Amino acid sequence: LGRVGLVGAGGIAGGVTGALVEHATGPDGPGSLERQRARAVAAVRPAGPHQPGIAGPPAAHLVFTAYDLTGDAAVTPAQTRTALRDLLTAWTRTAATVMAGEQPADGGQRTLGLAPSALTVTFGLGASALTRAGLTNRIPPQLAPIPAFPHDQLDPARRDGDLAVQICAEDPMVAASAARTLDVLARRYASPRWRQHGFRQSAAASAEPTGTPRNLMGQFDGTNNPAADTAVFDLAVWADTTAPAWMTGGSYLVARRIRMLLDRWDLLTVDAQEKVIGRRKSDGAPLSGGGEHTDPDFLARTADDSPVIPANSHVRLSHPQFNNGVRMLRRGYSYQDGLDADGDPDAGLFFLAYQADPRTAFTAVQRKLDRLDALSAFVRHTGSALFAVPPAAPAGGHVGQQLLE
Ligand code: HEM
């Protein structure tokens, strides 16, 4: 193989981008294993007002954990505030250490010799944590509970939580070790309530360096996401001026565990599957034509005068054009949790969406999807949670400091 723009650990400030190995050449063309290797060794060095793990490219592996405050940490509001301060201080410090690829101070030596693998750690707070801490008057209106939707089949064991930790890494061992390290630090204050592992198509499986990944139904998923570092992204994702000051630079995260009824889905012809989504499976182009990133033409009609992009298709119902221009950043992961009691795959999408206001973004869109989306017959929402994701920690401080000081 030819020359590769390999960047070692610590060589990148502010994030990891596909631009890393643009110079890769050789019989396999650009990308492939060299690119994966470059991301594997790279450390994400967060900078700026936002936590890592939101705007940057999602790494291939996810460990997502919701925690509940327990024991002494939940006895009185004052104790809860102290516990939150202590825990978030320890978590913030250790997250920075492990993201840099260094060993945490707990002596576990779990990742000795492993590269940082583009590890990111992102912290969130549930409304219940603020209530327990006696901070009810500081709960952002954007954290209003997600309403029940008629087709929800939520498992109480996969809902809500006082705290959330999203861990992403290009290597599953690095992600699991970081999760273990944060669990150990949490012991005195909080215990895991639920945990979801997830995965995305890794660079090893992609011909295109920054191509859209496929989900377990086989579709390109993420095509019309807002692009990072644009005004559209900033408006869609970061808390706006209607949020409390402690959330400036933060975002709101909706997590939904959405099981795919894959056996039922696979009975459809590709043509029928494409009509459910409104995009072609092969290249992600809208059914009205063009390429993956061509705008859908929702006015296009077929020869028999029906809409080319069906009225009940997923993209028509969720497109900003029909949702007051509202967008969200979908940053979900596929999951595969073995088989259920009937031997059917318990697999699907762990949907993660960052947005400025879930009331006008996720909730408004899901209200429509639940009722009208052709995709609803092939999915089942089994878990749900909503978290405020505060801005990055102030220098030398901890995530959530603006709330707790
Ligand atoms: C677009 C799949 C659930 C909101 C898409 C696309 C696919 C897809 C294939 C088209 C490509 C793209 O732009 O990414 C799925 C699957 C789901 C699911 C398989 C469940 C398992 C949801 C949910 C919401 C949502 C729960 C929000 C309530 C959106 C939005 C778009 C989109 C906003 C972009 C529409 C546009 O701007 O064109 N989804 N989706 N999706 N989906 Fe979903």
Tab-separated table of C-alpha atoms and ligand atoms in Angstrom:
chain	number	residue	atom	x	y	z
A	1	LEU	CA	0.000	0.000	0.000
A	2	GLY	CA	1.113	3.508	-0.669
A	3	ARG	CA	1.667	6.636	1.319
A	4	VAL	CA	-0.771	7.300	4.150
A	5	GLY	CA	-1.281	10.494	6.117
A	6	LEU	CA	-1.081	8.788	9.484
A	7	VAL	CA	-1.476	11.053	12.471
A	8	GLY	CA	-0.375	9.774	15.834
A	9	ALA	CA	-2.074	10.166	19.181
A	10	GLY	CA	-2.276	13.769	20.246
A	11	GLY	CA	-1.631	15.037	16.753
A	12	ILE	CA	-5.047	16.535	16.198
A	13	ALA	CA	-6.648	19.461	17.972
A	14	GLY	CA	-10.374	19.770	18.295
A	15	GLY	CA	-11.504	16.552	16.701
A	16	VAL	CA	-10.970	13.820	14.195
A	17	THR	CA	-12.017	14.292	10.613
A	18	GLY	CA	-12.104	12.219	7.459
A	19	ALA	CA	-9.494	14.626	6.081
A	20	LEU	CA	-6.880	12.761	8.083
A	21	VAL	CA	-5.921	10.346	5.393
A	22	GLU	CA	-6.918	12.102	2.235
A	23	HIS	CA	-3.465	11.306	0.922
A	24	ALA	CA	-3.890	7.564	1.186
A	25	THR	CA	-2.966	5.897	-2.095
A	26	GLY	CA	-2.363	2.375	-3.269
A	27	PRO	CA	-4.118	-0.550	-4.870
A	28	ASP	CA	-7.052	-0.296	-2.466
A	29	GLY	CA	-7.594	3.372	-3.270
A	30	PRO	CA	-8.261	6.013	-0.687
A	31	GLY	CA	-9.591	4.961	2.668
A	32	SER	CA	-10.040	1.410	3.911
A	33	LEU	CA	-7.811	0.082	6.647
A	34	GLU	CA	-5.337	2.957	6.659
A	35	ARG	CA	-8.119	5.378	7.364
A	36	GLN	CA	-9.465	3.196	10.123
A	37	ARG	CA	-6.007	2.886	11.619
A	38	ALA	CA	-5.547	6.663	11.563
A	39	ARG	CA	-8.813	7.215	13.428
A	40	ALA	CA	-7.910	4.419	15.818
A	41	VAL	CA	-4.725	5.994	17.009
A	42	ALA	CA	-6.103	9.515	17.096
A	43	ALA	CA	-7.098	11.249	20.309
A	44	VAL	CA	-10.010	13.660	20.262
A	45	ARG	CA	-8.893	16.775	22.108
A	46	PRO	CA	-12.077	18.646	22.856
A	47	ALA	CA	-11.919	22.399	22.473
A	48	GLY	CA	-14.529	25.135	22.383
A	49	PRO	CA	-17.882	25.619	24.034
A	50	HIS	CA	-19.472	22.219	23.307
A	51	GLN	CA	-18.947	18.755	24.748
A	52	PRO	CA	-17.302	16.237	22.400
A	53	GLY	CA	-19.378	13.437	20.905
A	54	ILE	CA	-22.021	15.663	19.287
A	55	ALA	CA	-20.754	17.584	16.260
A	56	GLY	CA	-17.792	15.326	15.449
A	57	PRO	CA	-18.046	12.193	13.304
A	58	PRO	CA	-19.569	9.316	15.312
A	59	ALA	CA	-17.058	6.568	16.076
A	60	ALA	CA	-17.997	2.977	15.290
A	61	HIS	CA	-18.865	1.735	18.812
A	62	LEU	CA	-21.224	3.050	21.468
A	63	VAL	CA	-21.756	2.322	25.143
A	64	PHE	CA	-24.614	4.447	26.443
A	65	THR	CA	-25.518	4.317	30.144
A	66	ALA	CA	-28.268	5.995	32.153
A	67	TYR	CA	-27.586	6.230	35.901
A	68	ASP	CA	-29.742	6.898	38.937
A	69	LEU	CA	-28.475	8.782	41.962
A	70	THR	CA	-28.495	6.372	44.871
A	71	GLY	CA	-27.830	6.083	48.583
A	72	ASP	CA	-26.520	9.186	50.374
A	73	ALA	CA	-26.512	11.054	47.082
A	74	ALA	CA	-30.289	11.085	47.013
A	75	VAL	CA	-31.265	11.728	50.642
A	76	THR	CA	-31.607	15.529	50.791
A	77	PRO	CA	-31.419	18.082	47.955
A	78	ALA	CA	-28.251	19.588	49.451
A	79	GLN	CA	-26.581	16.163	49.570
A	80	THR	CA	-27.669	15.498	46.015
A	81	ARG	CA	-26.118	18.764	44.829
A	82	THR	CA	-22.835	17.924	46.585
A	83	ALA	CA	-22.878	14.415	45.150
A	84	LEU	CA	-23.566	15.703	41.632
A	85	ARG	CA	-20.679	18.177	41.962
A	86	ASP	CA	-18.299	15.474	43.217
A	87	LEU	CA	-19.340	12.912	40.638
A	88	LEU	CA	-19.269	15.295	37.678
A	89	THR	CA	-15.876	16.590	38.811
A	90	ALA	CA	-14.457	13.071	38.921
A	91	TRP	CA	-16.144	12.066	35.664
A	92	THR	CA	-15.040	15.204	33.777
A	93	ARG	CA	-11.426	14.837	34.880
A	94	THR	CA	-11.275	11.128	34.095
A	95	ALA	CA	-13.039	11.545	30.756
A	96	ALA	CA	-10.341	14.013	29.680
A	97	THR	CA	-7.661	11.523	30.767
A	98	VAL	CA	-9.079	8.545	28.899
A	99	MET	CA	-9.912	10.606	25.784
A	100	ALA	CA	-6.235	11.591	25.684
A	101	GLY	CA	-5.342	7.892	25.791
A	102	GLU	CA	-3.815	8.123	29.248
A	103	GLN	CA	-4.427	5.796	32.176
A	104	PRO	CA	-7.077	6.865	34.713
A	105	ALA	CA	-5.950	7.233	38.323
A	106	ASP	CA	-8.074	4.354	39.672
A	107	GLY	CA	-5.317	1.862	38.991
A	108	GLY	CA	-7.422	-0.365	36.779
A	109	GLN	CA	-4.916	-0.296	33.902
A	110	ARG	CA	-7.753	-1.401	31.649
A	111	THR	CA	-6.510	0.193	28.456
A	112	LEU	CA	-2.778	-0.006	28.973
A	113	GLY	CA	-1.204	-0.081	25.536
A	114	LEU	CA	-4.425	0.733	23.689
A	115	ALA	CA	-4.648	3.811	21.461
A	116	PRO	CA	-7.360	6.372	22.335
A	117	SER	CA	-9.391	5.276	19.284
A	118	ALA	CA	-11.186	8.606	18.843
A	119	LEU	CA	-12.870	8.069	22.221
A	120	THR	CA	-15.436	10.670	23.219
A	121	VAL	CA	-17.357	10.910	26.496
A	122	THR	CA	-20.494	13.056	26.675
A	123	PHE	CA	-22.499	13.727	29.856
A	124	GLY	CA	-26.207	14.474	30.203
A	125	LEU	CA	-28.580	15.337	33.045
A	126	GLY	CA	-32.194	14.166	33.311
A	127	ALA	CA	-34.913	16.436	34.720
A	128	SER	CA	-35.207	13.988	37.637
A	129	ALA	CA	-31.650	14.827	38.770
A	130	LEU	CA	-32.510	18.514	38.991
A	131	THR	CA	-35.688	17.726	40.921
A	132	ARG	CA	-33.731	15.600	43.398
A	133	ALA	CA	-31.163	18.359	43.754
A	134	GLY	CA	-33.848	20.903	44.645
A	135	LEU	CA	-33.276	22.745	41.360
A	136	THR	CA	-36.768	22.355	39.941
A	137	ASN	CA	-36.885	26.049	39.052
A	138	ARG	CA	-33.816	25.611	36.837
A	139	ILE	CA	-35.221	22.735	34.772
A	140	PRO	CA	-35.219	24.007	31.180
A	141	PRO	CA	-38.676	24.044	29.548
A	142	GLN	CA	-37.015	22.009	26.776
A	143	LEU	CA	-36.803	19.087	29.244
A	144	ALA	CA	-40.596	18.785	29.412
A	145	PRO	CA	-41.332	15.041	29.439
A	146	ILE	CA	-41.690	13.369	26.063
A	147	PRO	CA	-45.399	12.489	25.806
A	148	ALA	CA	-46.572	8.904	25.385
A	149	PHE	CA	-47.254	8.089	21.742
A	150	PRO	CA	-50.116	5.692	20.919
A	151	HIS	CA	-47.846	3.007	19.423
A	152	ASP	CA	-45.158	3.131	22.130
A	153	GLN	CA	-44.301	-0.188	23.745
A	154	LEU	CA	-41.833	1.166	26.283
A	155	ASP	CA	-40.128	-1.173	28.681
A	156	PRO	CA	-39.969	0.509	32.123
A	157	ALA	CA	-36.468	-0.951	32.554
A	158	ARG	CA	-35.244	1.004	29.507
A	159	ARG	CA	-36.547	4.460	30.377
A	160	ASP	CA	-35.325	7.775	31.781
A	161	GLY	CA	-32.467	8.224	34.263
A	162	ASP	CA	-30.889	10.981	36.378
A	163	LEU	CA	-27.620	11.037	34.429
A	164	ALA	CA	-26.456	9.827	31.030
A	165	VAL	CA	-23.037	8.981	29.668
A	166	GLN	CA	-22.528	8.509	25.935
A	167	ILE	CA	-19.229	6.816	25.142
A	168	CYS	CA	-18.122	6.431	21.525
A	169	ALA	CA	-14.856	4.917	20.259
A	170	GLU	CA	-13.500	3.265	17.150
A	171	ASP	CA	-12.573	0.236	19.251
A	172	PRO	CA	-15.089	-1.725	21.374
A	173	MET	CA	-12.535	-2.555	24.080
A	174	VAL	CA	-11.646	1.104	24.544
A	175	ALA	CA	-15.347	2.037	24.789
A	176	ALA	CA	-16.113	-0.758	27.267
A	177	SER	CA	-13.099	0.095	29.414
A	178	ALA	CA	-14.077	3.765	29.576
A	179	ALA	CA	-17.598	2.728	30.635
A	180	ARG	CA	-16.173	0.494	33.345
A	181	THR	CA	-13.910	3.273	34.600
A	182	LEU	CA	-16.839	5.710	34.892
A	183	ASP	CA	-18.989	3.027	36.611
A	184	VAL	CA	-16.309	2.587	39.251
A	185	LEU	CA	-16.120	6.343	39.866
A	186	ALA	CA	-19.928	6.512	40.137
A	187	ARG	CA	-20.242	3.794	42.780
A	188	ARG	CA	-20.584	6.095	45.791
A	189	TYR	CA	-23.193	8.266	44.129
A	190	ALA	CA	-25.065	6.497	41.367
A	191	SER	CA	-25.808	3.113	39.868
A	192	PRO	CA	-26.472	2.146	36.273
A	193	ARG	CA	-30.184	2.101	35.457
A	194	TRP	CA	-29.941	0.835	31.875
A	195	ARG	CA	-27.229	0.439	29.306
A	196	GLN	CA	-27.300	0.168	25.512
A	197	HIS	CA	-24.451	-0.957	23.287
A	198	GLY	CA	-24.449	0.075	19.659
A	199	PHE	CA	-22.388	0.004	16.516
A	200	ARG	CA	-22.106	1.803	13.215
A	201	GLN	CA	-20.540	0.843	9.956
A	202	SER	CA	-16.823	1.366	10.523
A	203	ALA	CA	-14.314	2.849	8.097
A	204	ALA	CA	-13.203	-0.682	7.190
A	205	ALA	CA	-16.533	-1.229	5.401
A	206	SER	CA	-16.699	2.059	3.523
A	207	ALA	CA	-15.447	2.872	0.060
A	208	GLU	CA	-16.266	6.549	0.590
A	209	PRO	CA	-14.260	8.265	3.344
A	210	THR	CA	-17.178	10.343	4.611
A	211	GLY	CA	-20.024	8.301	3.168
A	212	THR	CA	-23.373	7.934	4.921
A	213	PRO	CA	-23.579	4.647	6.862
A	214	ARG	CA	-26.337	2.098	6.396
A	215	ASN	CA	-28.687	0.917	9.159
A	216	LEU	CA	-29.857	-2.657	9.778
A	217	MET	CA	-32.725	-2.211	7.300
A	218	GLY	CA	-30.061	-1.546	4.690
A	219	GLN	CA	-30.828	2.132	4.047
A	220	PHE	CA	-28.429	5.043	4.064
A	221	ASP	CA	-29.283	6.707	7.367
A	222	GLY	CA	-28.166	10.267	8.087
A	223	THR	CA	-28.217	11.689	4.537
A	224	ASN	CA	-30.130	14.847	5.326
A	225	ASN	CA	-28.535	15.548	8.684
A	226	PRO	CA	-27.421	19.143	9.157
A	227	ALA	CA	-23.696	19.477	8.386
A	228	ALA	CA	-21.424	20.412	11.300
A	229	ASP	CA	-20.043	23.962	11.421
A	230	THR	CA	-22.924	25.498	9.472
A	231	ALA	CA	-25.493	28.041	10.624
A	232	VAL	CA	-28.212	25.452	9.969
A	233	PHE	CA	-26.497	22.984	12.311
A	234	ASP	CA	-25.981	25.578	15.047
A	235	LEU	CA	-29.628	26.587	14.926
A	236	ALA	CA	-30.860	22.988	14.944
A	237	VAL	CA	-28.561	21.571	17.617
A	238	TRP	CA	-27.352	24.108	20.209
A	239	ALA	CA	-29.576	25.437	22.963
A	240	ASP	CA	-31.037	28.807	22.014
A	241	THR	CA	-31.681	31.938	24.058
A	242	THR	CA	-34.948	30.549	25.435
A	243	ALA	CA	-32.903	27.986	27.413
A	244	PRO	CA	-31.484	28.846	30.834
A	245	ALA	CA	-27.992	30.392	30.874
A	246	TRP	CA	-26.419	27.216	32.300
A	247	MET	CA	-27.297	25.461	29.028
A	248	THR	CA	-25.617	28.002	26.696
A	249	GLY	CA	-23.481	25.887	24.370
A	250	GLY	CA	-25.403	22.753	25.341
A	251	SER	CA	-27.974	20.620	23.559
A	252	TYR	CA	-30.866	18.269	24.312
A	253	LEU	CA	-30.568	14.576	23.642
A	254	VAL	CA	-33.497	12.265	22.899
A	255	ALA	CA	-32.700	8.551	23.122
A	256	ARG	CA	-35.186	6.019	21.770
A	257	ARG	CA	-34.542	2.317	21.540
A	258	ILE	CA	-36.368	1.376	18.348
A	259	ARG	CA	-36.638	-2.276	17.582
A	260	MET	CA	-36.856	-3.147	13.895
A	261	LEU	CA	-39.200	-5.962	12.925
A	262	LEU	CA	-36.616	-7.222	10.493
A	263	ASP	CA	-38.324	-10.481	9.588
A	264	ARG	CA	-41.415	-8.530	8.514
A	265	TRP	CA	-39.314	-5.888	6.728
A	266	ASP	CA	-37.371	-8.476	4.764
A	267	LEU	CA	-40.603	-9.832	3.273
A	268	LEU	CA	-41.069	-6.569	1.347
A	269	THR	CA	-39.659	-6.149	-2.139
A	270	VAL	CA	-36.948	-3.513	-2.478
A	271	ASP	CA	-39.451	-1.399	-4.413
A	272	ALA	CA	-41.917	-1.523	-1.505
A	273	GLN	CA	-39.143	-0.782	1.020
A	274	GLU	CA	-38.149	2.291	-0.993
A	275	LYS	CA	-41.730	3.580	-0.982
A	276	VAL	CA	-41.816	3.252	2.832
A	277	ILE	CA	-38.790	5.519	3.171
A	278	GLY	CA	-39.128	7.687	0.040
A	279	ARG	CA	-35.519	7.134	-0.998
A	280	ARG	CA	-33.702	4.565	-3.128
A	281	LYS	CA	-31.962	1.817	-1.228
A	282	SER	CA	-29.021	1.510	-3.624
A	283	ASP	CA	-27.747	5.081	-3.400
A	284	GLY	CA	-30.052	6.933	-0.989
A	285	ALA	CA	-31.379	9.265	-3.712
A	286	PRO	CA	-34.934	10.577	-3.271
A	287	LEU	CA	-37.514	8.675	-5.346
A	288	SER	CA	-38.020	11.899	-7.336
A	289	GLY	CA	-34.520	11.397	-8.793
A	290	GLY	CA	-30.976	12.729	-8.709
A	291	GLY	CA	-28.241	11.632	-6.313
A	292	GLU	CA	-28.092	11.065	-2.564
A	293	HIS	CA	-27.871	14.765	-1.771
A	294	THR	CA	-30.391	16.026	-4.337
A	295	ASP	CA	-33.347	17.743	-2.648
A	296	PRO	CA	-36.481	15.603	-2.784
A	297	ASP	CA	-39.155	16.931	-5.141
A	298	PHE	CA	-42.293	16.355	-3.139
A	299	LEU	CA	-44.489	17.734	-5.950
A	300	ALA	CA	-43.376	15.092	-8.482
A	301	ARG	CA	-46.264	12.863	-9.671
A	302	THR	CA	-46.274	9.409	-11.260
A	303	ALA	CA	-47.951	8.610	-14.581
A	304	ASP	CA	-51.115	7.654	-12.688
A	305	ASP	CA	-50.963	10.982	-10.821
A	306	SER	CA	-49.952	9.796	-7.370
A	307	PRO	CA	-47.012	11.389	-5.490
A	308	VAL	CA	-43.647	9.866	-6.465
A	309	ILE	CA	-42.583	10.249	-2.829
A	310	PRO	CA	-45.620	8.718	-1.096
A	311	ALA	CA	-47.674	10.765	1.373
A	312	ASN	CA	-46.958	8.281	4.177
A	313	SER	CA	-43.234	7.885	3.424
A	314	HIS	CA	-40.757	8.485	6.241
A	315	VAL	CA	-38.836	11.289	4.532
A	316	ARG	CA	-41.916	13.229	3.486
A	317	LEU	CA	-43.305	13.170	7.021
A	318	SER	CA	-40.000	14.053	8.703
A	319	HIS	CA	-38.591	16.558	6.183
A	320	PRO	CA	-38.137	20.123	7.526
A	321	GLN	CA	-40.363	21.427	4.709
A	322	PHE	CA	-43.368	19.838	6.429
A	323	ASN	CA	-42.187	20.477	9.990
A	324	ASN	CA	-41.900	24.261	10.234
A	325	GLY	CA	-38.303	24.088	8.991
A	326	VAL	CA	-37.224	22.239	12.148
A	327	ARG	CA	-34.203	19.915	12.007
A	328	MET	CA	-32.341	17.697	14.454
A	329	LEU	CA	-28.992	15.891	14.394
A	330	ARG	CA	-29.602	12.128	14.239
A	331	ARG	CA	-26.552	10.357	15.659
A	332	GLY	CA	-27.959	6.910	16.356
A	333	TYR	CA	-26.345	3.488	16.467
A	334	SER	CA	-27.524	0.078	15.346
A	335	TYR	CA	-27.946	-2.486	18.080
A	336	GLN	CA	-28.210	-6.245	18.145
A	337	ASP	CA	-29.146	-7.685	21.535
A	338	GLY	CA	-29.491	-11.349	20.633
A	339	LEU	CA	-32.835	-13.081	20.175
A	340	ASP	CA	-36.132	-12.694	21.998
A	341	ALA	CA	-38.097	-15.598	23.519
A	342	ASP	CA	-39.562	-16.407	20.087
A	343	GLY	CA	-36.145	-16.544	18.471
A	344	ASP	CA	-36.691	-13.259	16.618
A	345	PRO	CA	-33.806	-10.797	16.430
A	346	ASP	CA	-33.924	-8.088	19.096
A	347	ALA	CA	-32.197	-5.626	16.826
A	348	GLY	CA	-32.776	-2.136	15.565
A	349	LEU	CA	-31.790	1.457	15.910
A	350	PHE	CA	-30.753	3.116	19.146
A	351	PHE	CA	-31.961	6.497	17.936
A	352	LEU	CA	-29.999	9.404	19.422
A	353	ALA	CA	-30.960	12.906	18.346
A	354	TYR	CA	-29.415	16.189	19.477
A	355	GLN	CA	-31.532	19.291	19.122
A	356	ALA	CA	-32.144	22.805	20.414
A	357	ASP	CA	-35.676	22.021	21.538
A	358	PRO	CA	-37.179	18.514	21.633
A	359	ARG	CA	-40.688	19.931	21.925
A	360	THR	CA	-40.565	21.386	18.426
A	361	ALA	CA	-38.142	18.826	16.950
A	362	PHE	CA	-38.331	15.188	18.114
A	363	THR	CA	-41.742	15.314	19.787
A	364	ALA	CA	-43.451	17.236	16.996
A	365	VAL	CA	-42.033	14.934	14.306
A	366	GLN	CA	-42.644	11.716	16.244
A	367	ARG	CA	-46.272	12.719	16.854
A	368	LYS	CA	-46.720	12.577	13.075
A	369	LEU	CA	-44.557	9.518	12.476
A	370	ASP	CA	-46.325	7.479	15.141
A	371	ARG	CA	-49.685	8.119	13.477
A	372	LEU	CA	-48.881	8.227	9.780
A	373	ASP	CA	-45.447	6.808	8.920
A	374	ALA	CA	-45.419	3.705	6.704
A	375	LEU	CA	-42.298	2.708	8.659
A	376	SER	CA	-44.312	2.388	11.894
A	377	ALA	CA	-45.513	-1.092	10.888
A	378	PHE	CA	-41.884	-2.247	10.917
A	379	VAL	CA	-40.594	-0.671	14.125
A	380	ARG	CA	-41.441	-0.697	17.814
A	381	HIS	CA	-40.237	1.937	20.293
A	382	THR	CA	-39.121	0.071	23.426
A	383	GLY	CA	-37.027	2.640	25.315
A	384	SER	CA	-37.060	6.397	25.806
A	385	ALA	CA	-35.137	9.083	27.651
A	386	LEU	CA	-34.437	12.803	27.463
A	387	PHE	CA	-31.345	14.561	28.796
A	388	ALA	CA	-29.960	18.074	28.947
A	389	VAL	CA	-26.396	17.922	27.638
A	390	PRO	CA	-24.615	20.907	29.203
A	391	PRO	CA	-21.824	22.841	27.477
A	392	ALA	CA	-18.194	21.775	27.807
A	393	ALA	CA	-16.706	22.127	31.283
A	394	PRO	CA	-15.163	25.521	32.016
A	395	ALA	CA	-11.336	25.404	32.196
A	396	GLY	CA	-10.338	23.377	35.241
A	397	GLY	CA	-13.987	22.784	36.119
A	398	HIS	CA	-16.623	20.139	35.525
A	399	VAL	CA	-19.530	19.558	33.172
A	400	GLY	CA	-22.668	21.053	34.719
A	401	GLN	CA	-20.686	23.561	36.796
A	402	GLN	CA	-22.773	26.495	35.588
A	403	LEU	CA	-25.818	24.737	37.072
A	404	LEU	CA	-24.322	23.589	40.367
A	405	GLU	CA	-22.038	26.465	41.444
B	1	HEM	C1	-34.597	10.425	7.599
B	1	HEM	C2	-34.589	5.742	8.797
B	1	HEM	C3	-36.726	6.817	13.017
B	1	HEM	C4	-36.503	11.500	11.920
B	1	HEM	C5	-34.444	9.063	7.548
B	1	HEM	C6	-33.931	8.334	6.425
B	1	HEM	C7	-33.921	7.028	6.768
B	1	HEM	C8	-34.441	6.917	8.099
B	1	HEM	C9	-33.444	5.861	5.926
B	1	HEM	C10	-33.520	8.929	5.064
B	1	HEM	C11	-32.085	9.290	4.985
B	1	HEM	C12	-31.665	10.401	5.895
B	1	HEM	O1	-31.876	11.602	5.624
B	1	HEM	O2	-31.111	10.052	6.940
B	1	HEM	C13	-35.166	5.636	10.043
B	1	HEM	C14	-35.383	4.397	10.732
B	1	HEM	C15	-35.984	4.684	11.926
B	1	HEM	C16	-36.148	6.124	11.977
B	1	HEM	C17	-34.990	3.037	10.197
B	1	HEM	C18	-36.423	3.777	13.025
B	1	HEM	C19	-35.912	2.577	13.234
B	1	HEM	C20	-36.865	8.183	13.079
B	1	HEM	C21	-37.442	8.901	14.181
B	1	HEM	C22	-37.379	10.228	13.869
B	1	HEM	C23	-36.757	10.326	12.564
B	1	HEM	C24	-38.015	8.280	15.462
B	1	HEM	C25	-37.819	11.422	14.661
B	1	HEM	C26	-38.919	11.512	15.349
B	1	HEM	C27	-35.937	11.595	10.674
B	1	HEM	C28	-35.622	12.867	10.050
B	1	HEM	C29	-35.091	12.553	8.796
B	1	HEM	C30	-35.071	11.103	8.689
B	1	HEM	C31	-35.829	14.259	10.641
B	1	HEM	C32	-34.587	13.524	7.741
B	1	HEM	C33	-35.704	13.899	6.827
B	1	HEM	C34	-35.190	14.842	5.761
B	1	HEM	O3	-34.722	15.935	6.110
B	1	HEM	O4	-35.224	14.471	4.583
B	1	HEM	N1	-34.749	8.181	8.553
B	1	HEM	N2	-35.639	6.658	10.818
B	1	HEM	N3	-36.466	9.058	12.125
B	1	HEM	N4	-35.584	10.563	9.839
B	1	HEM	FE1	-35.666	8.624	10.309
